[in-house]
């Protein structure tokens, strides 16, 4: 098989290169299949190869990956020439198949997920921690087997499937950190979510479970209906209502929302600020429409708090998992693709047709 996937700065041309035959995983084989972003004729190509099976060193764990999920970031990473040679994607869940010397936290057979940062257990962030973002600063997880230091792993709650657990490391932890670590979300407060992608849908589910009042925007009435079923108390179609911030204000009796998860950036920042209440909190997260480089500080309501989110630490992930277990929250998975169709998963994310998360199983 020889198809190609090319990533260019603002577009992806779907194709894939495979130098191996399609096969099922063999636990005893000396080789495994993994994808890397490799230079091709027009941009980076998502290339699958057979490579030597890695071995865990001291303090490390070998994981048979069972599911990975995509984030919008993965499209940007694939569009940068500096990603050449990288194993892409940050989010994986799987089973421990071997441990290196000195490993104390995990044993063979345990179900684990990787943390987004391979090296940020908690506490203040460091340059090393920020440089350890999987599928960006360091190799990611789109492979049948990966190695991780045990400190970069977390136990998967029993009630979650591997597919569900693989959705958590980036989008869910980002929403958690924004709402709880930074925002100290309280019951009864209002939360504005923009669009129905991964971060926003987790924000909606977490806020609703905490007894807060989520309001969400979307370009699609069908997606808004789904969001209502997930706990949204207010919905606005930002396509048919371009001045959607006025609808959000109306939904809050003119007071504005207490928190915004700002994932869109340039197109929405000012409107989000206009929809914010006194003493409200705006978590600056994403740039779906381009980064909002100029923050209109003079337009902020009195007492507003701005926080800048970059996912979260293992400590955040652990706190979130406790909350997920308590509320038995199930991530919203839109579609699941087989490992051999990773390119199609990228293209589906690029289309924006999804609600919640896109998963690849192995
Ligand atoms: N800083 C961090 O720690 C962090 C972590 C995770 C993600 N991010 C960033 O946050 C953003 C969201 O990531 P994601 O993975 O959740 O993305 P995603 O799943 O791809 O979200 C896509 C959805 O966003 C909505 N959208 C797109 N353009 C929009 C616009 N102009 N106005 C309103 N909604 C719009 C659409 O929803 P509808 O179809 O409903 O209209 C679209 O389906 C990205 O920029 C990502 O890079 C940052």
mmCIF file of C-alpha atoms and ligand atoms in Angstrom:
data_model
loop_
_atom_site.group_PDB
_atom_site.id
_atom_site.type_symbol
_atom_site.label_atom_id
_atom_site.label_comp_id
_atom_site.label_asym_id
_atom_site.label_seq_id
_atom_site.Cartn_x
_atom_site.Cartn_y
_atom_site.Cartn_z
ATOM 1 C CA UNK A 1 0.000 0.000 0.000
ATOM 2 C CA UNK A 2 1.386 3.426 -0.808
ATOM 3 C CA UNK A 3 -0.789 6.476 -0.277
ATOM 4 C CA UNK A 4 0.479 9.838 0.974
ATOM 5 C CA UNK A 5 -0.584 12.434 3.548
ATOM 6 C CA UNK A 6 1.013 15.848 3.150
ATOM 7 C CA UNK A 7 0.712 18.558 5.752
ATOM 8 C CA UNK A 8 1.128 22.109 4.618
ATOM 9 C CA UNK A 9 0.847 25.262 6.628
ATOM 10 C CA UNK A 10 -2.889 25.925 6.304
ATOM 11 C CA UNK A 11 -4.192 22.841 4.632
ATOM 12 C CA UNK A 12 -3.787 19.135 4.705
ATOM 13 C CA UNK A 13 -3.735 16.977 1.638
ATOM 14 C CA UNK A 14 -4.774 13.565 2.745
ATOM 15 C CA UNK A 15 -2.568 10.705 1.899
ATOM 16 C CA UNK A 16 -0.387 8.271 3.739
ATOM 17 C CA UNK A 17 2.783 6.356 3.152
ATOM 18 C CA UNK A 18 3.119 2.845 4.556
ATOM 19 C CA UNK A 19 6.252 0.790 4.144
ATOM 20 C CA UNK A 20 4.737 -2.290 5.695
ATOM 21 C CA UNK A 21 1.781 -4.551 5.284
ATOM 22 C CA UNK A 22 -1.330 -4.203 7.439
ATOM 23 C CA UNK A 23 -0.968 -6.575 10.377
ATOM 24 C CA UNK A 24 -2.420 -7.264 13.781
ATOM 25 C CA UNK A 25 -0.269 -6.656 16.850
ATOM 26 C CA UNK A 26 1.998 -9.535 17.848
ATOM 27 C CA UNK A 27 2.972 -9.293 21.524
ATOM 28 C CA UNK A 28 6.170 -11.299 20.941
ATOM 29 C CA UNK A 29 7.377 -9.607 17.754
ATOM 30 C CA UNK A 30 10.679 -7.758 17.780
ATOM 31 C CA UNK A 31 9.226 -4.991 15.611
ATOM 32 C CA UNK A 32 6.282 -2.645 16.071
ATOM 33 C CA UNK A 33 4.468 -0.240 13.765
ATOM 34 C CA UNK A 34 4.787 3.494 14.363
ATOM 35 C CA UNK A 35 4.051 6.691 12.463
ATOM 36 C CA UNK A 36 6.460 9.584 12.043
ATOM 37 C CA UNK A 37 6.154 12.894 10.218
ATOM 38 C CA UNK A 38 8.735 12.668 7.454
ATOM 39 C CA UNK A 39 9.681 15.078 4.655
ATOM 40 C CA UNK A 40 7.893 14.309 1.376
ATOM 41 C CA UNK A 41 7.534 15.948 -1.983
ATOM 42 C CA UNK A 42 5.210 18.690 -0.676
ATOM 43 C CA UNK A 43 5.429 19.018 3.079
ATOM 44 C CA UNK A 44 5.599 16.455 5.843
ATOM 45 C CA UNK A 45 4.077 13.035 5.268
ATOM 46 C CA UNK A 46 2.536 10.828 7.921
ATOM 47 C CA UNK A 47 4.655 7.746 7.388
ATOM 48 C CA UNK A 48 4.141 4.331 8.989
ATOM 49 C CA UNK A 49 7.091 1.969 9.339
ATOM 50 C CA UNK A 50 8.124 -1.203 11.121
ATOM 51 C CA UNK A 51 10.739 -0.301 13.744
ATOM 52 C CA UNK A 52 12.542 -2.170 16.511
ATOM 53 C CA UNK A 53 10.423 -2.654 19.597
ATOM 54 C CA UNK A 54 11.639 -0.267 22.325
ATOM 55 C CA UNK A 55 12.812 -1.496 25.722
ATOM 56 C CA UNK A 56 12.094 0.234 29.029
ATOM 57 C CA UNK A 57 15.132 1.698 30.845
ATOM 58 C CA UNK A 58 15.395 2.392 34.573
ATOM 59 C CA UNK A 59 12.225 4.035 35.882
ATOM 60 C CA UNK A 60 10.469 3.476 32.546
ATOM 61 C CA UNK A 61 7.362 1.575 31.520
ATOM 62 C CA UNK A 62 6.581 -0.147 28.204
ATOM 63 C CA UNK A 63 3.007 0.400 27.062
ATOM 64 C CA UNK A 64 1.008 -1.452 24.427
ATOM 65 C CA UNK A 65 -1.028 1.483 23.101
ATOM 66 C CA UNK A 66 -4.710 0.613 22.674
ATOM 67 C CA UNK A 67 -6.151 4.004 21.722
ATOM 68 C CA UNK A 68 -5.002 7.535 20.916
ATOM 69 C CA UNK A 69 -6.973 10.717 20.333
ATOM 70 C CA UNK A 70 -6.465 13.778 18.159
ATOM 71 C CA UNK A 71 -6.396 17.415 19.148
ATOM 72 C CA UNK A 72 -6.536 20.492 16.929
ATOM 73 C CA UNK A 73 -2.897 21.111 17.863
ATOM 74 C CA UNK A 74 -1.895 17.955 15.996
ATOM 75 C CA UNK A 75 -2.832 19.592 12.687
ATOM 76 C CA UNK A 76 -0.629 22.619 13.459
ATOM 77 C CA UNK A 77 2.259 20.397 14.574
ATOM 78 C CA UNK A 78 2.047 18.434 11.306
ATOM 79 C CA UNK A 79 2.120 21.686 9.321
ATOM 80 C CA UNK A 80 5.470 22.817 10.781
ATOM 81 C CA UNK A 81 8.692 21.754 9.070
ATOM 82 C CA UNK A 82 10.340 21.650 12.533
ATOM 83 C CA UNK A 83 8.179 18.571 13.275
ATOM 84 C CA UNK A 84 10.167 16.500 10.791
ATOM 85 C CA UNK A 85 11.009 13.095 12.282
ATOM 86 C CA UNK A 86 8.501 13.389 15.132
ATOM 87 C CA UNK A 87 6.114 10.658 16.286
ATOM 88 C CA UNK A 88 2.880 12.690 16.355
ATOM 89 C CA UNK A 89 -0.073 12.925 18.820
ATOM 90 C CA UNK A 90 0.008 13.513 22.571
ATOM 91 C CA UNK A 91 -2.846 11.425 23.971
ATOM 92 C CA UNK A 92 -2.747 7.673 24.514
ATOM 93 C CA UNK A 93 -4.094 4.948 26.756
ATOM 94 C CA UNK A 94 -2.917 1.355 26.907
ATOM 95 C CA UNK A 95 -1.701 -1.592 28.887
ATOM 96 C CA UNK A 96 1.626 -1.968 30.687
ATOM 97 C CA UNK A 97 3.542 -4.868 29.076
ATOM 98 C CA UNK A 98 6.954 -4.480 30.791
ATOM 99 C CA UNK A 99 8.611 -2.312 33.418
ATOM 100 C CA UNK A 100 12.240 -1.243 33.819
ATOM 101 C CA UNK A 101 14.281 -1.446 36.994
ATOM 102 C CA UNK A 102 13.155 0.686 39.909
ATOM 103 C CA UNK A 103 9.572 1.160 38.708
ATOM 104 C CA UNK A 104 7.265 1.284 41.745
ATOM 105 C CA UNK A 105 4.010 2.877 40.584
ATOM 106 C CA UNK A 106 2.926 0.439 37.853
ATOM 107 C CA UNK A 107 3.015 -3.290 37.086
ATOM 108 C CA UNK A 108 2.458 -5.444 34.001
ATOM 109 C CA UNK A 109 -1.253 -5.531 33.146
ATOM 110 C CA UNK A 110 -2.074 -2.065 34.548
ATOM 111 C CA UNK A 111 -4.222 0.240 32.406
ATOM 112 C CA UNK A 112 -2.502 3.617 32.011
ATOM 113 C CA UNK A 113 -2.753 6.907 30.136
ATOM 114 C CA UNK A 114 0.167 9.191 29.343
ATOM 115 C CA UNK A 115 0.204 12.733 30.658
ATOM 116 C CA UNK A 116 0.368 15.482 28.005
ATOM 117 C CA UNK A 117 3.709 16.670 29.373
ATOM 118 C CA UNK A 118 6.034 13.705 29.763
ATOM 119 C CA UNK A 119 7.731 15.574 32.634
ATOM 120 C CA UNK A 120 5.389 17.834 34.633
ATOM 121 C CA UNK A 121 4.308 15.954 37.765
ATOM 122 C CA UNK A 122 2.926 19.110 39.399
ATOM 123 C CA UNK A 123 3.875 22.341 41.097
ATOM 124 C CA UNK A 124 5.261 25.391 39.303
ATOM 125 C CA UNK A 125 6.006 24.891 35.633
ATOM 126 C CA UNK A 126 9.615 24.701 34.492
ATOM 127 C CA UNK A 127 11.211 25.131 31.071
ATOM 128 C CA UNK A 128 11.956 21.379 31.079
ATOM 129 C CA UNK A 129 8.320 20.556 31.792
ATOM 130 C CA UNK A 130 7.077 22.823 28.986
ATOM 131 C CA UNK A 131 9.576 21.299 26.558
ATOM 132 C CA UNK A 132 8.287 17.798 27.319
ATOM 133 C CA UNK A 133 4.920 18.124 25.524
ATOM 134 C CA UNK A 134 4.357 14.816 23.760
ATOM 135 C CA UNK A 135 3.868 14.916 20.002
ATOM 136 C CA UNK A 136 5.470 18.393 19.945
ATOM 137 C CA UNK A 137 8.547 18.948 22.109
ATOM 138 C CA UNK A 138 9.222 15.200 22.347
ATOM 139 C CA UNK A 139 8.016 12.132 20.454
ATOM 140 C CA UNK A 140 4.324 11.388 20.725
ATOM 141 C CA UNK A 141 2.185 8.287 20.905
ATOM 142 C CA UNK A 142 1.019 7.215 17.426
ATOM 143 C CA UNK A 143 2.713 3.819 17.699
ATOM 144 C CA UNK A 144 1.805 0.308 18.783
ATOM 145 C CA UNK A 145 4.218 0.418 21.726
ATOM 146 C CA UNK A 146 5.672 3.433 23.541
ATOM 147 C CA UNK A 147 8.046 3.949 26.452
ATOM 148 C CA UNK A 148 7.386 6.498 29.171
ATOM 149 C CA UNK A 149 8.933 7.346 32.510
ATOM 150 C CA UNK A 150 6.514 6.142 35.172
ATOM 151 C CA UNK A 151 6.057 9.734 36.402
ATOM 152 C CA UNK A 152 4.519 10.594 33.019
ATOM 153 C CA UNK A 153 1.721 8.059 33.422
ATOM 154 C CA UNK A 154 -1.543 7.894 35.298
ATOM 155 C CA UNK A 155 -3.855 4.993 36.131
ATOM 156 C CA UNK A 156 -6.983 4.759 33.990
ATOM 157 C CA UNK A 157 -10.196 4.717 36.054
ATOM 158 C CA UNK A 158 -11.839 1.266 35.882
ATOM 159 C CA UNK A 159 -15.111 2.484 34.403
ATOM 160 C CA UNK A 160 -13.484 4.051 31.322
ATOM 161 C CA UNK A 161 -12.671 2.188 28.103
ATOM 162 C CA UNK A 162 -9.241 2.681 26.508
ATOM 163 C CA UNK A 163 -10.909 4.818 23.817
ATOM 164 C CA UNK A 164 -12.474 7.049 26.459
ATOM 165 C CA UNK A 165 -9.267 7.276 28.503
ATOM 166 C CA UNK A 166 -7.290 8.298 25.405
ATOM 167 C CA UNK A 167 -9.413 11.447 25.042
ATOM 168 C CA UNK A 168 -8.351 12.897 28.393
ATOM 169 C CA UNK A 169 -4.658 13.994 28.486
ATOM 170 C CA UNK A 170 -4.888 17.233 26.478
ATOM 171 C CA UNK A 171 -8.460 18.485 25.971
ATOM 172 C CA UNK A 172 -10.006 17.312 29.248
ATOM 173 C CA UNK A 173 -7.063 18.365 31.435
ATOM 174 C CA UNK A 174 -7.062 21.769 29.684
ATOM 175 C CA UNK A 175 -10.743 22.290 30.458
ATOM 176 C CA UNK A 176 -10.191 21.049 34.027
ATOM 177 C CA UNK A 177 -7.241 23.366 34.658
ATOM 178 C CA UNK A 178 -9.128 26.342 33.204
ATOM 179 C CA UNK A 179 -12.285 25.757 35.248
ATOM 180 C CA UNK A 180 -11.014 24.395 38.541
ATOM 181 C CA UNK A 181 -7.258 25.000 39.035
ATOM 182 C CA UNK A 182 -7.341 28.533 37.611
ATOM 183 C CA UNK A 183 -11.036 29.425 37.813
ATOM 184 C CA UNK A 184 -12.046 27.853 41.172
ATOM 185 C CA UNK A 185 -15.444 27.133 39.587
ATOM 186 C CA UNK A 186 -18.378 27.156 42.002
ATOM 187 C CA UNK A 187 -21.834 25.607 41.837
ATOM 188 C CA UNK A 188 -24.340 27.956 40.178
ATOM 189 C CA UNK A 189 -21.758 29.961 38.225
ATOM 190 C CA UNK A 190 -22.171 30.394 34.464
ATOM 191 C CA UNK A 191 -19.581 29.122 31.976
ATOM 192 C CA UNK A 192 -19.328 30.051 28.301
ATOM 193 C CA UNK A 193 -17.973 27.440 25.885
ATOM 194 C CA UNK A 194 -17.150 28.318 22.268
ATOM 195 C CA UNK A 195 -17.935 25.695 19.606
ATOM 196 C CA UNK A 196 -18.377 21.980 20.217
ATOM 197 C CA UNK A 197 -14.809 20.669 19.819
ATOM 198 C CA UNK A 198 -12.797 18.622 22.296
ATOM 199 C CA UNK A 199 -11.945 21.256 24.911
ATOM 200 C CA UNK A 200 -15.385 22.907 24.832
ATOM 201 C CA UNK A 201 -17.373 19.684 25.205
ATOM 202 C CA UNK A 202 -15.208 18.599 28.154
ATOM 203 C CA UNK A 203 -15.713 22.098 29.604
ATOM 204 C CA UNK A 204 -19.462 21.651 29.223
ATOM 205 C CA UNK A 205 -19.521 18.215 30.852
ATOM 206 C CA UNK A 206 -17.237 19.202 33.745
ATOM 207 C CA UNK A 207 -19.149 22.421 34.416
ATOM 208 C CA UNK A 208 -22.536 20.688 34.327
ATOM 209 C CA UNK A 209 -21.314 17.931 36.672
ATOM 210 C CA UNK A 210 -20.047 20.592 39.106
ATOM 211 C CA UNK A 211 -23.511 22.162 39.269
ATOM 212 C CA UNK A 212 -22.497 25.164 37.153
ATOM 213 C CA UNK A 213 -24.563 26.534 34.258
ATOM 214 C CA UNK A 214 -22.909 25.972 30.849
ATOM 215 C CA UNK A 215 -23.811 28.120 27.834
ATOM 216 C CA UNK A 216 -22.363 27.004 24.511
ATOM 217 C CA UNK A 217 -22.088 28.347 20.964
ATOM 218 C CA UNK A 218 -21.901 26.379 17.713
ATOM 219 C CA UNK A 219 -22.280 26.821 13.981
ATOM 220 C CA UNK A 220 -24.696 23.879 13.966
ATOM 221 C CA UNK A 221 -28.178 23.616 15.498
ATOM 222 C CA UNK A 222 -27.863 19.829 15.495
ATOM 223 C CA UNK A 223 -24.695 20.060 17.602
ATOM 224 C CA UNK A 224 -26.412 22.549 19.931
ATOM 225 C CA UNK A 225 -29.230 20.062 20.466
ATOM 226 C CA UNK A 226 -26.649 17.456 21.468
ATOM 227 C CA UNK A 227 -25.011 20.004 23.791
ATOM 228 C CA UNK A 228 -28.355 20.544 25.531
ATOM 229 C CA UNK A 229 -28.617 16.825 26.147
ATOM 230 C CA UNK A 230 -25.147 17.004 27.730
ATOM 231 C CA UNK A 231 -26.238 19.713 30.164
ATOM 232 C CA UNK A 232 -26.039 23.082 28.398
ATOM 233 C CA UNK A 233 -28.602 25.482 29.888
ATOM 234 C CA UNK A 234 -28.206 27.976 27.035
ATOM 235 C CA UNK A 235 -27.193 27.630 23.390
ATOM 236 C CA UNK A 236 -26.447 30.152 20.634
ATOM 237 C CA UNK A 237 -25.727 29.547 16.946
ATOM 238 C CA UNK A 238 -22.788 31.873 16.241
ATOM 239 C CA UNK A 239 -23.407 31.636 12.462
ATOM 240 C CA UNK A 240 -27.015 32.777 12.479
ATOM 241 C CA UNK A 241 -26.376 35.096 15.454
ATOM 242 C CA UNK A 242 -23.109 36.922 14.607
ATOM 243 C CA UNK A 243 -23.631 39.238 17.622
ATOM 244 C CA UNK A 244 -23.904 36.124 19.802
ATOM 245 C CA UNK A 245 -22.455 37.878 22.838
ATOM 246 C CA UNK A 246 -25.775 39.769 23.123
ATOM 247 C CA UNK A 247 -27.639 36.450 23.302
ATOM 248 C CA UNK A 248 -25.236 35.256 25.984
ATOM 249 C CA UNK A 249 -25.860 38.442 27.973
ATOM 250 C CA UNK A 250 -29.619 37.941 27.591
ATOM 251 C CA UNK A 251 -29.269 34.346 28.820
ATOM 252 C CA UNK A 252 -27.614 35.673 31.985
ATOM 253 C CA UNK A 253 -30.155 38.460 32.616
ATOM 254 C CA UNK A 254 -27.668 41.024 31.359
ATOM 255 C CA UNK A 255 -25.054 40.112 33.972
ATOM 256 C CA UNK A 256 -22.648 38.152 31.786
ATOM 257 C CA UNK A 257 -20.932 34.836 32.410
ATOM 258 C CA UNK A 258 -18.557 34.025 35.262
ATOM 259 C CA UNK A 259 -16.074 32.023 33.148
ATOM 260 C CA UNK A 260 -15.152 31.778 29.482
ATOM 261 C CA UNK A 261 -13.032 29.025 27.949
ATOM 262 C CA UNK A 262 -11.630 31.115 25.072
ATOM 263 C CA UNK A 263 -10.608 28.584 22.414
ATOM 264 C CA UNK A 264 -11.256 30.560 19.211
ATOM 265 C CA UNK A 265 -9.001 33.615 19.680
ATOM 266 C CA UNK A 266 -9.018 36.419 17.140
ATOM 267 C CA UNK A 267 -12.687 36.132 16.041
ATOM 268 C CA UNK A 268 -14.159 35.819 19.514
ATOM 269 C CA UNK A 269 -11.926 37.455 22.126
ATOM 270 C CA UNK A 270 -13.654 40.849 22.139
ATOM 271 C CA UNK A 271 -17.155 39.301 22.082
ATOM 272 C CA UNK A 272 -16.180 36.917 24.889
ATOM 273 C CA UNK A 273 -15.007 39.890 26.965
ATOM 274 C CA UNK A 274 -18.271 41.681 26.210
ATOM 275 C CA UNK A 275 -20.139 38.611 27.504
ATOM 276 C CA UNK A 276 -18.110 38.472 30.758
ATOM 277 C CA UNK A 277 -19.530 39.430 34.167
ATOM 278 C CA UNK A 278 -17.884 41.696 36.763
ATOM 279 C CA UNK A 279 -15.129 39.671 38.464
ATOM 280 C CA UNK A 280 -15.460 37.107 35.669
ATOM 281 C CA UNK A 281 -12.626 34.813 34.569
ATOM 282 C CA UNK A 282 -11.474 34.370 31.018
ATOM 283 C CA UNK A 283 -9.211 31.388 30.351
ATOM 284 C CA UNK A 284 -7.128 32.077 27.232
ATOM 285 C CA UNK A 285 -6.731 28.685 25.587
ATOM 286 C CA UNK A 286 -6.785 28.524 21.810
ATOM 287 C CA UNK A 287 -6.632 30.125 18.415
ATOM 288 C CA UNK A 288 -9.069 28.252 16.175
ATOM 289 C CA UNK A 289 -9.449 31.484 14.170
ATOM 290 C CA UNK A 290 -5.865 32.620 14.808
ATOM 291 C CA UNK A 291 -4.297 33.756 18.077
ATOM 292 C CA UNK A 292 -5.760 36.896 19.637
ATOM 293 C CA UNK A 293 -2.513 38.816 19.880
ATOM 294 C CA UNK A 294 -4.067 42.071 21.068
ATOM 295 C CA UNK A 295 -6.080 41.625 24.235
ATOM 296 C CA UNK A 296 -8.448 44.615 24.582
ATOM 297 C CA UNK A 297 -7.635 45.180 28.265
ATOM 298 C CA UNK A 298 -9.609 48.427 28.378
ATOM 299 C CA UNK A 299 -12.799 46.503 27.547
ATOM 300 C CA UNK A 300 -12.514 44.047 30.443
ATOM 301 C CA UNK A 301 -15.231 44.268 33.067
ATOM 302 C CA UNK A 302 -14.132 45.478 36.525
ATOM 303 C CA UNK A 303 -12.406 42.777 38.534
ATOM 304 C CA UNK A 304 -11.897 40.443 35.568
ATOM 305 C CA UNK A 305 -9.258 37.753 35.893
ATOM 306 C CA UNK A 306 -7.331 36.442 32.885
ATOM 307 C CA UNK A 307 -5.507 33.125 32.977
ATOM 308 C CA UNK A 308 -3.343 31.635 30.260
ATOM 309 C CA UNK A 309 -3.774 27.871 30.013
ATOM 310 C CA UNK A 310 -1.336 25.326 28.600
ATOM 311 C CA UNK A 311 -2.937 21.955 29.398
ATOM 312 C CA UNK A 312 -1.969 20.895 32.941
ATOM 313 C CA UNK A 313 0.249 18.756 35.130
ATOM 314 C CA UNK A 314 -0.146 15.177 36.312
ATOM 315 C CA UNK A 315 -1.501 16.644 39.561
ATOM 316 C CA UNK A 316 -4.300 18.320 37.565
ATOM 317 C CA UNK A 317 -4.964 15.047 35.712
ATOM 318 C CA UNK A 318 -5.205 13.114 39.000
ATOM 319 C CA UNK A 319 -7.610 15.635 40.516
ATOM 320 C CA UNK A 320 -9.726 15.520 37.358
ATOM 321 C CA UNK A 321 -9.836 11.720 37.331
ATOM 322 C CA UNK A 322 -11.180 11.721 40.905
ATOM 323 C CA UNK A 323 -13.933 14.052 39.755
ATOM 324 C CA UNK A 324 -14.655 11.931 36.653
ATOM 325 C CA UNK A 325 -14.980 8.802 38.797
ATOM 326 C CA UNK A 326 -17.233 10.571 41.322
ATOM 327 C CA UNK A 327 -19.558 11.746 38.539
ATOM 328 C CA UNK A 328 -19.058 8.762 36.196
ATOM 329 C CA UNK A 329 -18.527 11.123 33.285
ATOM 330 C CA UNK A 330 -18.058 9.523 29.867
ATOM 331 C CA UNK A 331 -16.141 11.507 27.238
ATOM 332 C CA UNK A 332 -18.020 12.272 24.017
ATOM 333 C CA UNK A 333 -16.387 10.344 21.172
ATOM 334 C CA UNK A 334 -17.568 11.298 17.712
ATOM 335 C CA UNK A 335 -15.715 8.740 15.588
ATOM 336 C CA UNK A 336 -13.175 5.957 15.980
ATOM 337 C CA UNK A 337 -10.691 5.131 13.189
ATOM 338 C CA UNK A 338 -8.424 2.078 12.881
ATOM 339 C CA UNK A 339 -4.639 2.613 13.205
ATOM 340 C CA UNK A 340 -4.151 2.079 9.458
ATOM 341 C CA UNK A 341 -6.529 4.987 8.759
ATOM 342 C CA UNK A 342 -4.766 7.625 10.857
ATOM 343 C CA UNK A 343 -4.699 9.937 7.824
ATOM 344 C CA UNK A 344 -8.481 9.796 7.559
ATOM 345 C CA UNK A 345 -8.741 10.728 11.256
ATOM 346 C CA UNK A 346 -6.574 13.819 10.625
ATOM 347 C CA UNK A 347 -8.740 14.777 7.636
ATOM 348 C CA UNK A 348 -11.918 14.323 9.684
ATOM 349 C CA UNK A 349 -10.568 16.629 12.392
ATOM 350 C CA UNK A 350 -9.617 19.169 9.732
ATOM 351 C CA UNK A 351 -13.223 19.112 8.436
ATOM 352 C CA UNK A 352 -14.575 20.331 11.804
ATOM 353 C CA UNK A 353 -17.565 17.997 11.414
ATOM 354 C CA UNK A 354 -16.960 16.370 14.793
ATOM 355 C CA UNK A 355 -18.428 17.045 18.211
ATOM 356 C CA UNK A 356 -16.133 16.190 21.132
ATOM 357 C CA UNK A 357 -13.273 13.822 20.343
ATOM 358 C CA UNK A 358 -11.833 11.741 17.498
ATOM 359 C CA UNK A 359 -10.089 8.488 18.436
ATOM 360 C CA UNK A 360 -7.799 5.974 16.718
ATOM 361 C CA UNK A 361 -7.762 2.384 18.018
ATOM 362 C CA UNK A 362 -4.932 -0.100 17.807
HETATM 363 N N1 LIG B 1 -3.654 26.142 25.532
HETATM 364 C C1 LIG B 1 -3.950 24.865 25.700
HETATM 365 O O1 LIG B 1 -3.580 24.257 26.701
HETATM 366 C C2 LIG B 1 -4.773 24.165 24.687
HETATM 367 C C3 LIG B 1 -5.156 22.836 24.905
HETATM 368 C C4 LIG B 1 -6.010 22.233 23.993
HETATM 369 C C5 LIG B 1 -6.424 22.948 22.865
HETATM 370 N N2 LIG B 1 -5.967 24.203 22.673
HETATM 371 C C6 LIG B 1 -6.429 24.991 21.522
HETATM 372 O O2 LIG B 1 -7.821 25.210 21.730
HETATM 373 C C7 LIG B 1 -8.496 25.210 20.473
HETATM 374 C C8 LIG B 1 -9.565 24.123 20.493
HETATM 375 O O3 LIG B 1 -8.951 22.865 20.445
HETATM 376 P P1 LIG B 1 -9.814 21.544 20.238
HETATM 377 O O4 LIG B 1 -8.856 20.421 20.138
HETATM 378 O O5 LIG B 1 -10.906 21.503 21.242
HETATM 379 O O6 LIG B 1 -10.432 21.853 18.786
HETATM 380 P P2 LIG B 1 -11.514 21.079 17.929
HETATM 381 O O7 LIG B 1 -11.988 19.862 18.623
HETATM 382 O O8 LIG B 1 -10.934 20.911 16.582
HETATM 383 O O9 LIG B 1 -12.702 22.153 17.856
HETATM 384 C C9 LIG B 1 -13.263 22.461 16.612
HETATM 385 C C10 LIG B 1 -14.579 23.187 16.824
HETATM 386 O O10 LIG B 1 -14.379 24.529 17.243
HETATM 387 C C11 LIG B 1 -15.428 25.327 16.772
HETATM 388 N N3 LIG B 1 -14.944 26.516 16.045
HETATM 389 C C12 LIG B 1 -14.053 26.557 15.047
HETATM 390 N N4 LIG B 1 -13.917 27.824 14.606
HETATM 391 C C13 LIG B 1 -14.748 28.575 15.373
HETATM 392 C C14 LIG B 1 -15.087 29.946 15.399
HETATM 393 N N5 LIG B 1 -14.519 30.826 14.550
HETATM 394 N N6 LIG B 1 -15.982 30.365 16.327
HETATM 395 C C15 LIG B 1 -16.537 29.486 17.201
HETATM 396 N N7 LIG B 1 -16.252 28.170 17.212
HETATM 397 C C16 LIG B 1 -15.374 27.736 16.297
HETATM 398 C C17 LIG B 1 -16.262 24.490 15.824
HETATM 399 O O11 LIG B 1 -17.419 24.084 16.556
HETATM 400 P P3 LIG B 1 -18.869 23.999 15.872
HETATM 401 O O12 LIG B 1 -18.713 22.943 14.808
HETATM 402 O O13 LIG B 1 -19.743 23.605 16.987
HETATM 403 O O14 LIG B 1 -19.169 25.338 15.299
HETATM 404 C C18 LIG B 1 -15.343 23.318 15.511
HETATM 405 O O15 LIG B 1 -16.043 22.138 15.233
HETATM 406 C C19 LIG B 1 -7.414 25.020 19.422
HETATM 407 O O16 LIG B 1 -6.965 26.287 18.982
HETATM 408 C C20 LIG B 1 -6.311 24.310 20.183
HETATM 409 O O17 LIG B 1 -5.055 24.482 19.602
HETATM 410 C C21 LIG B 1 -5.149 24.825 23.548
#
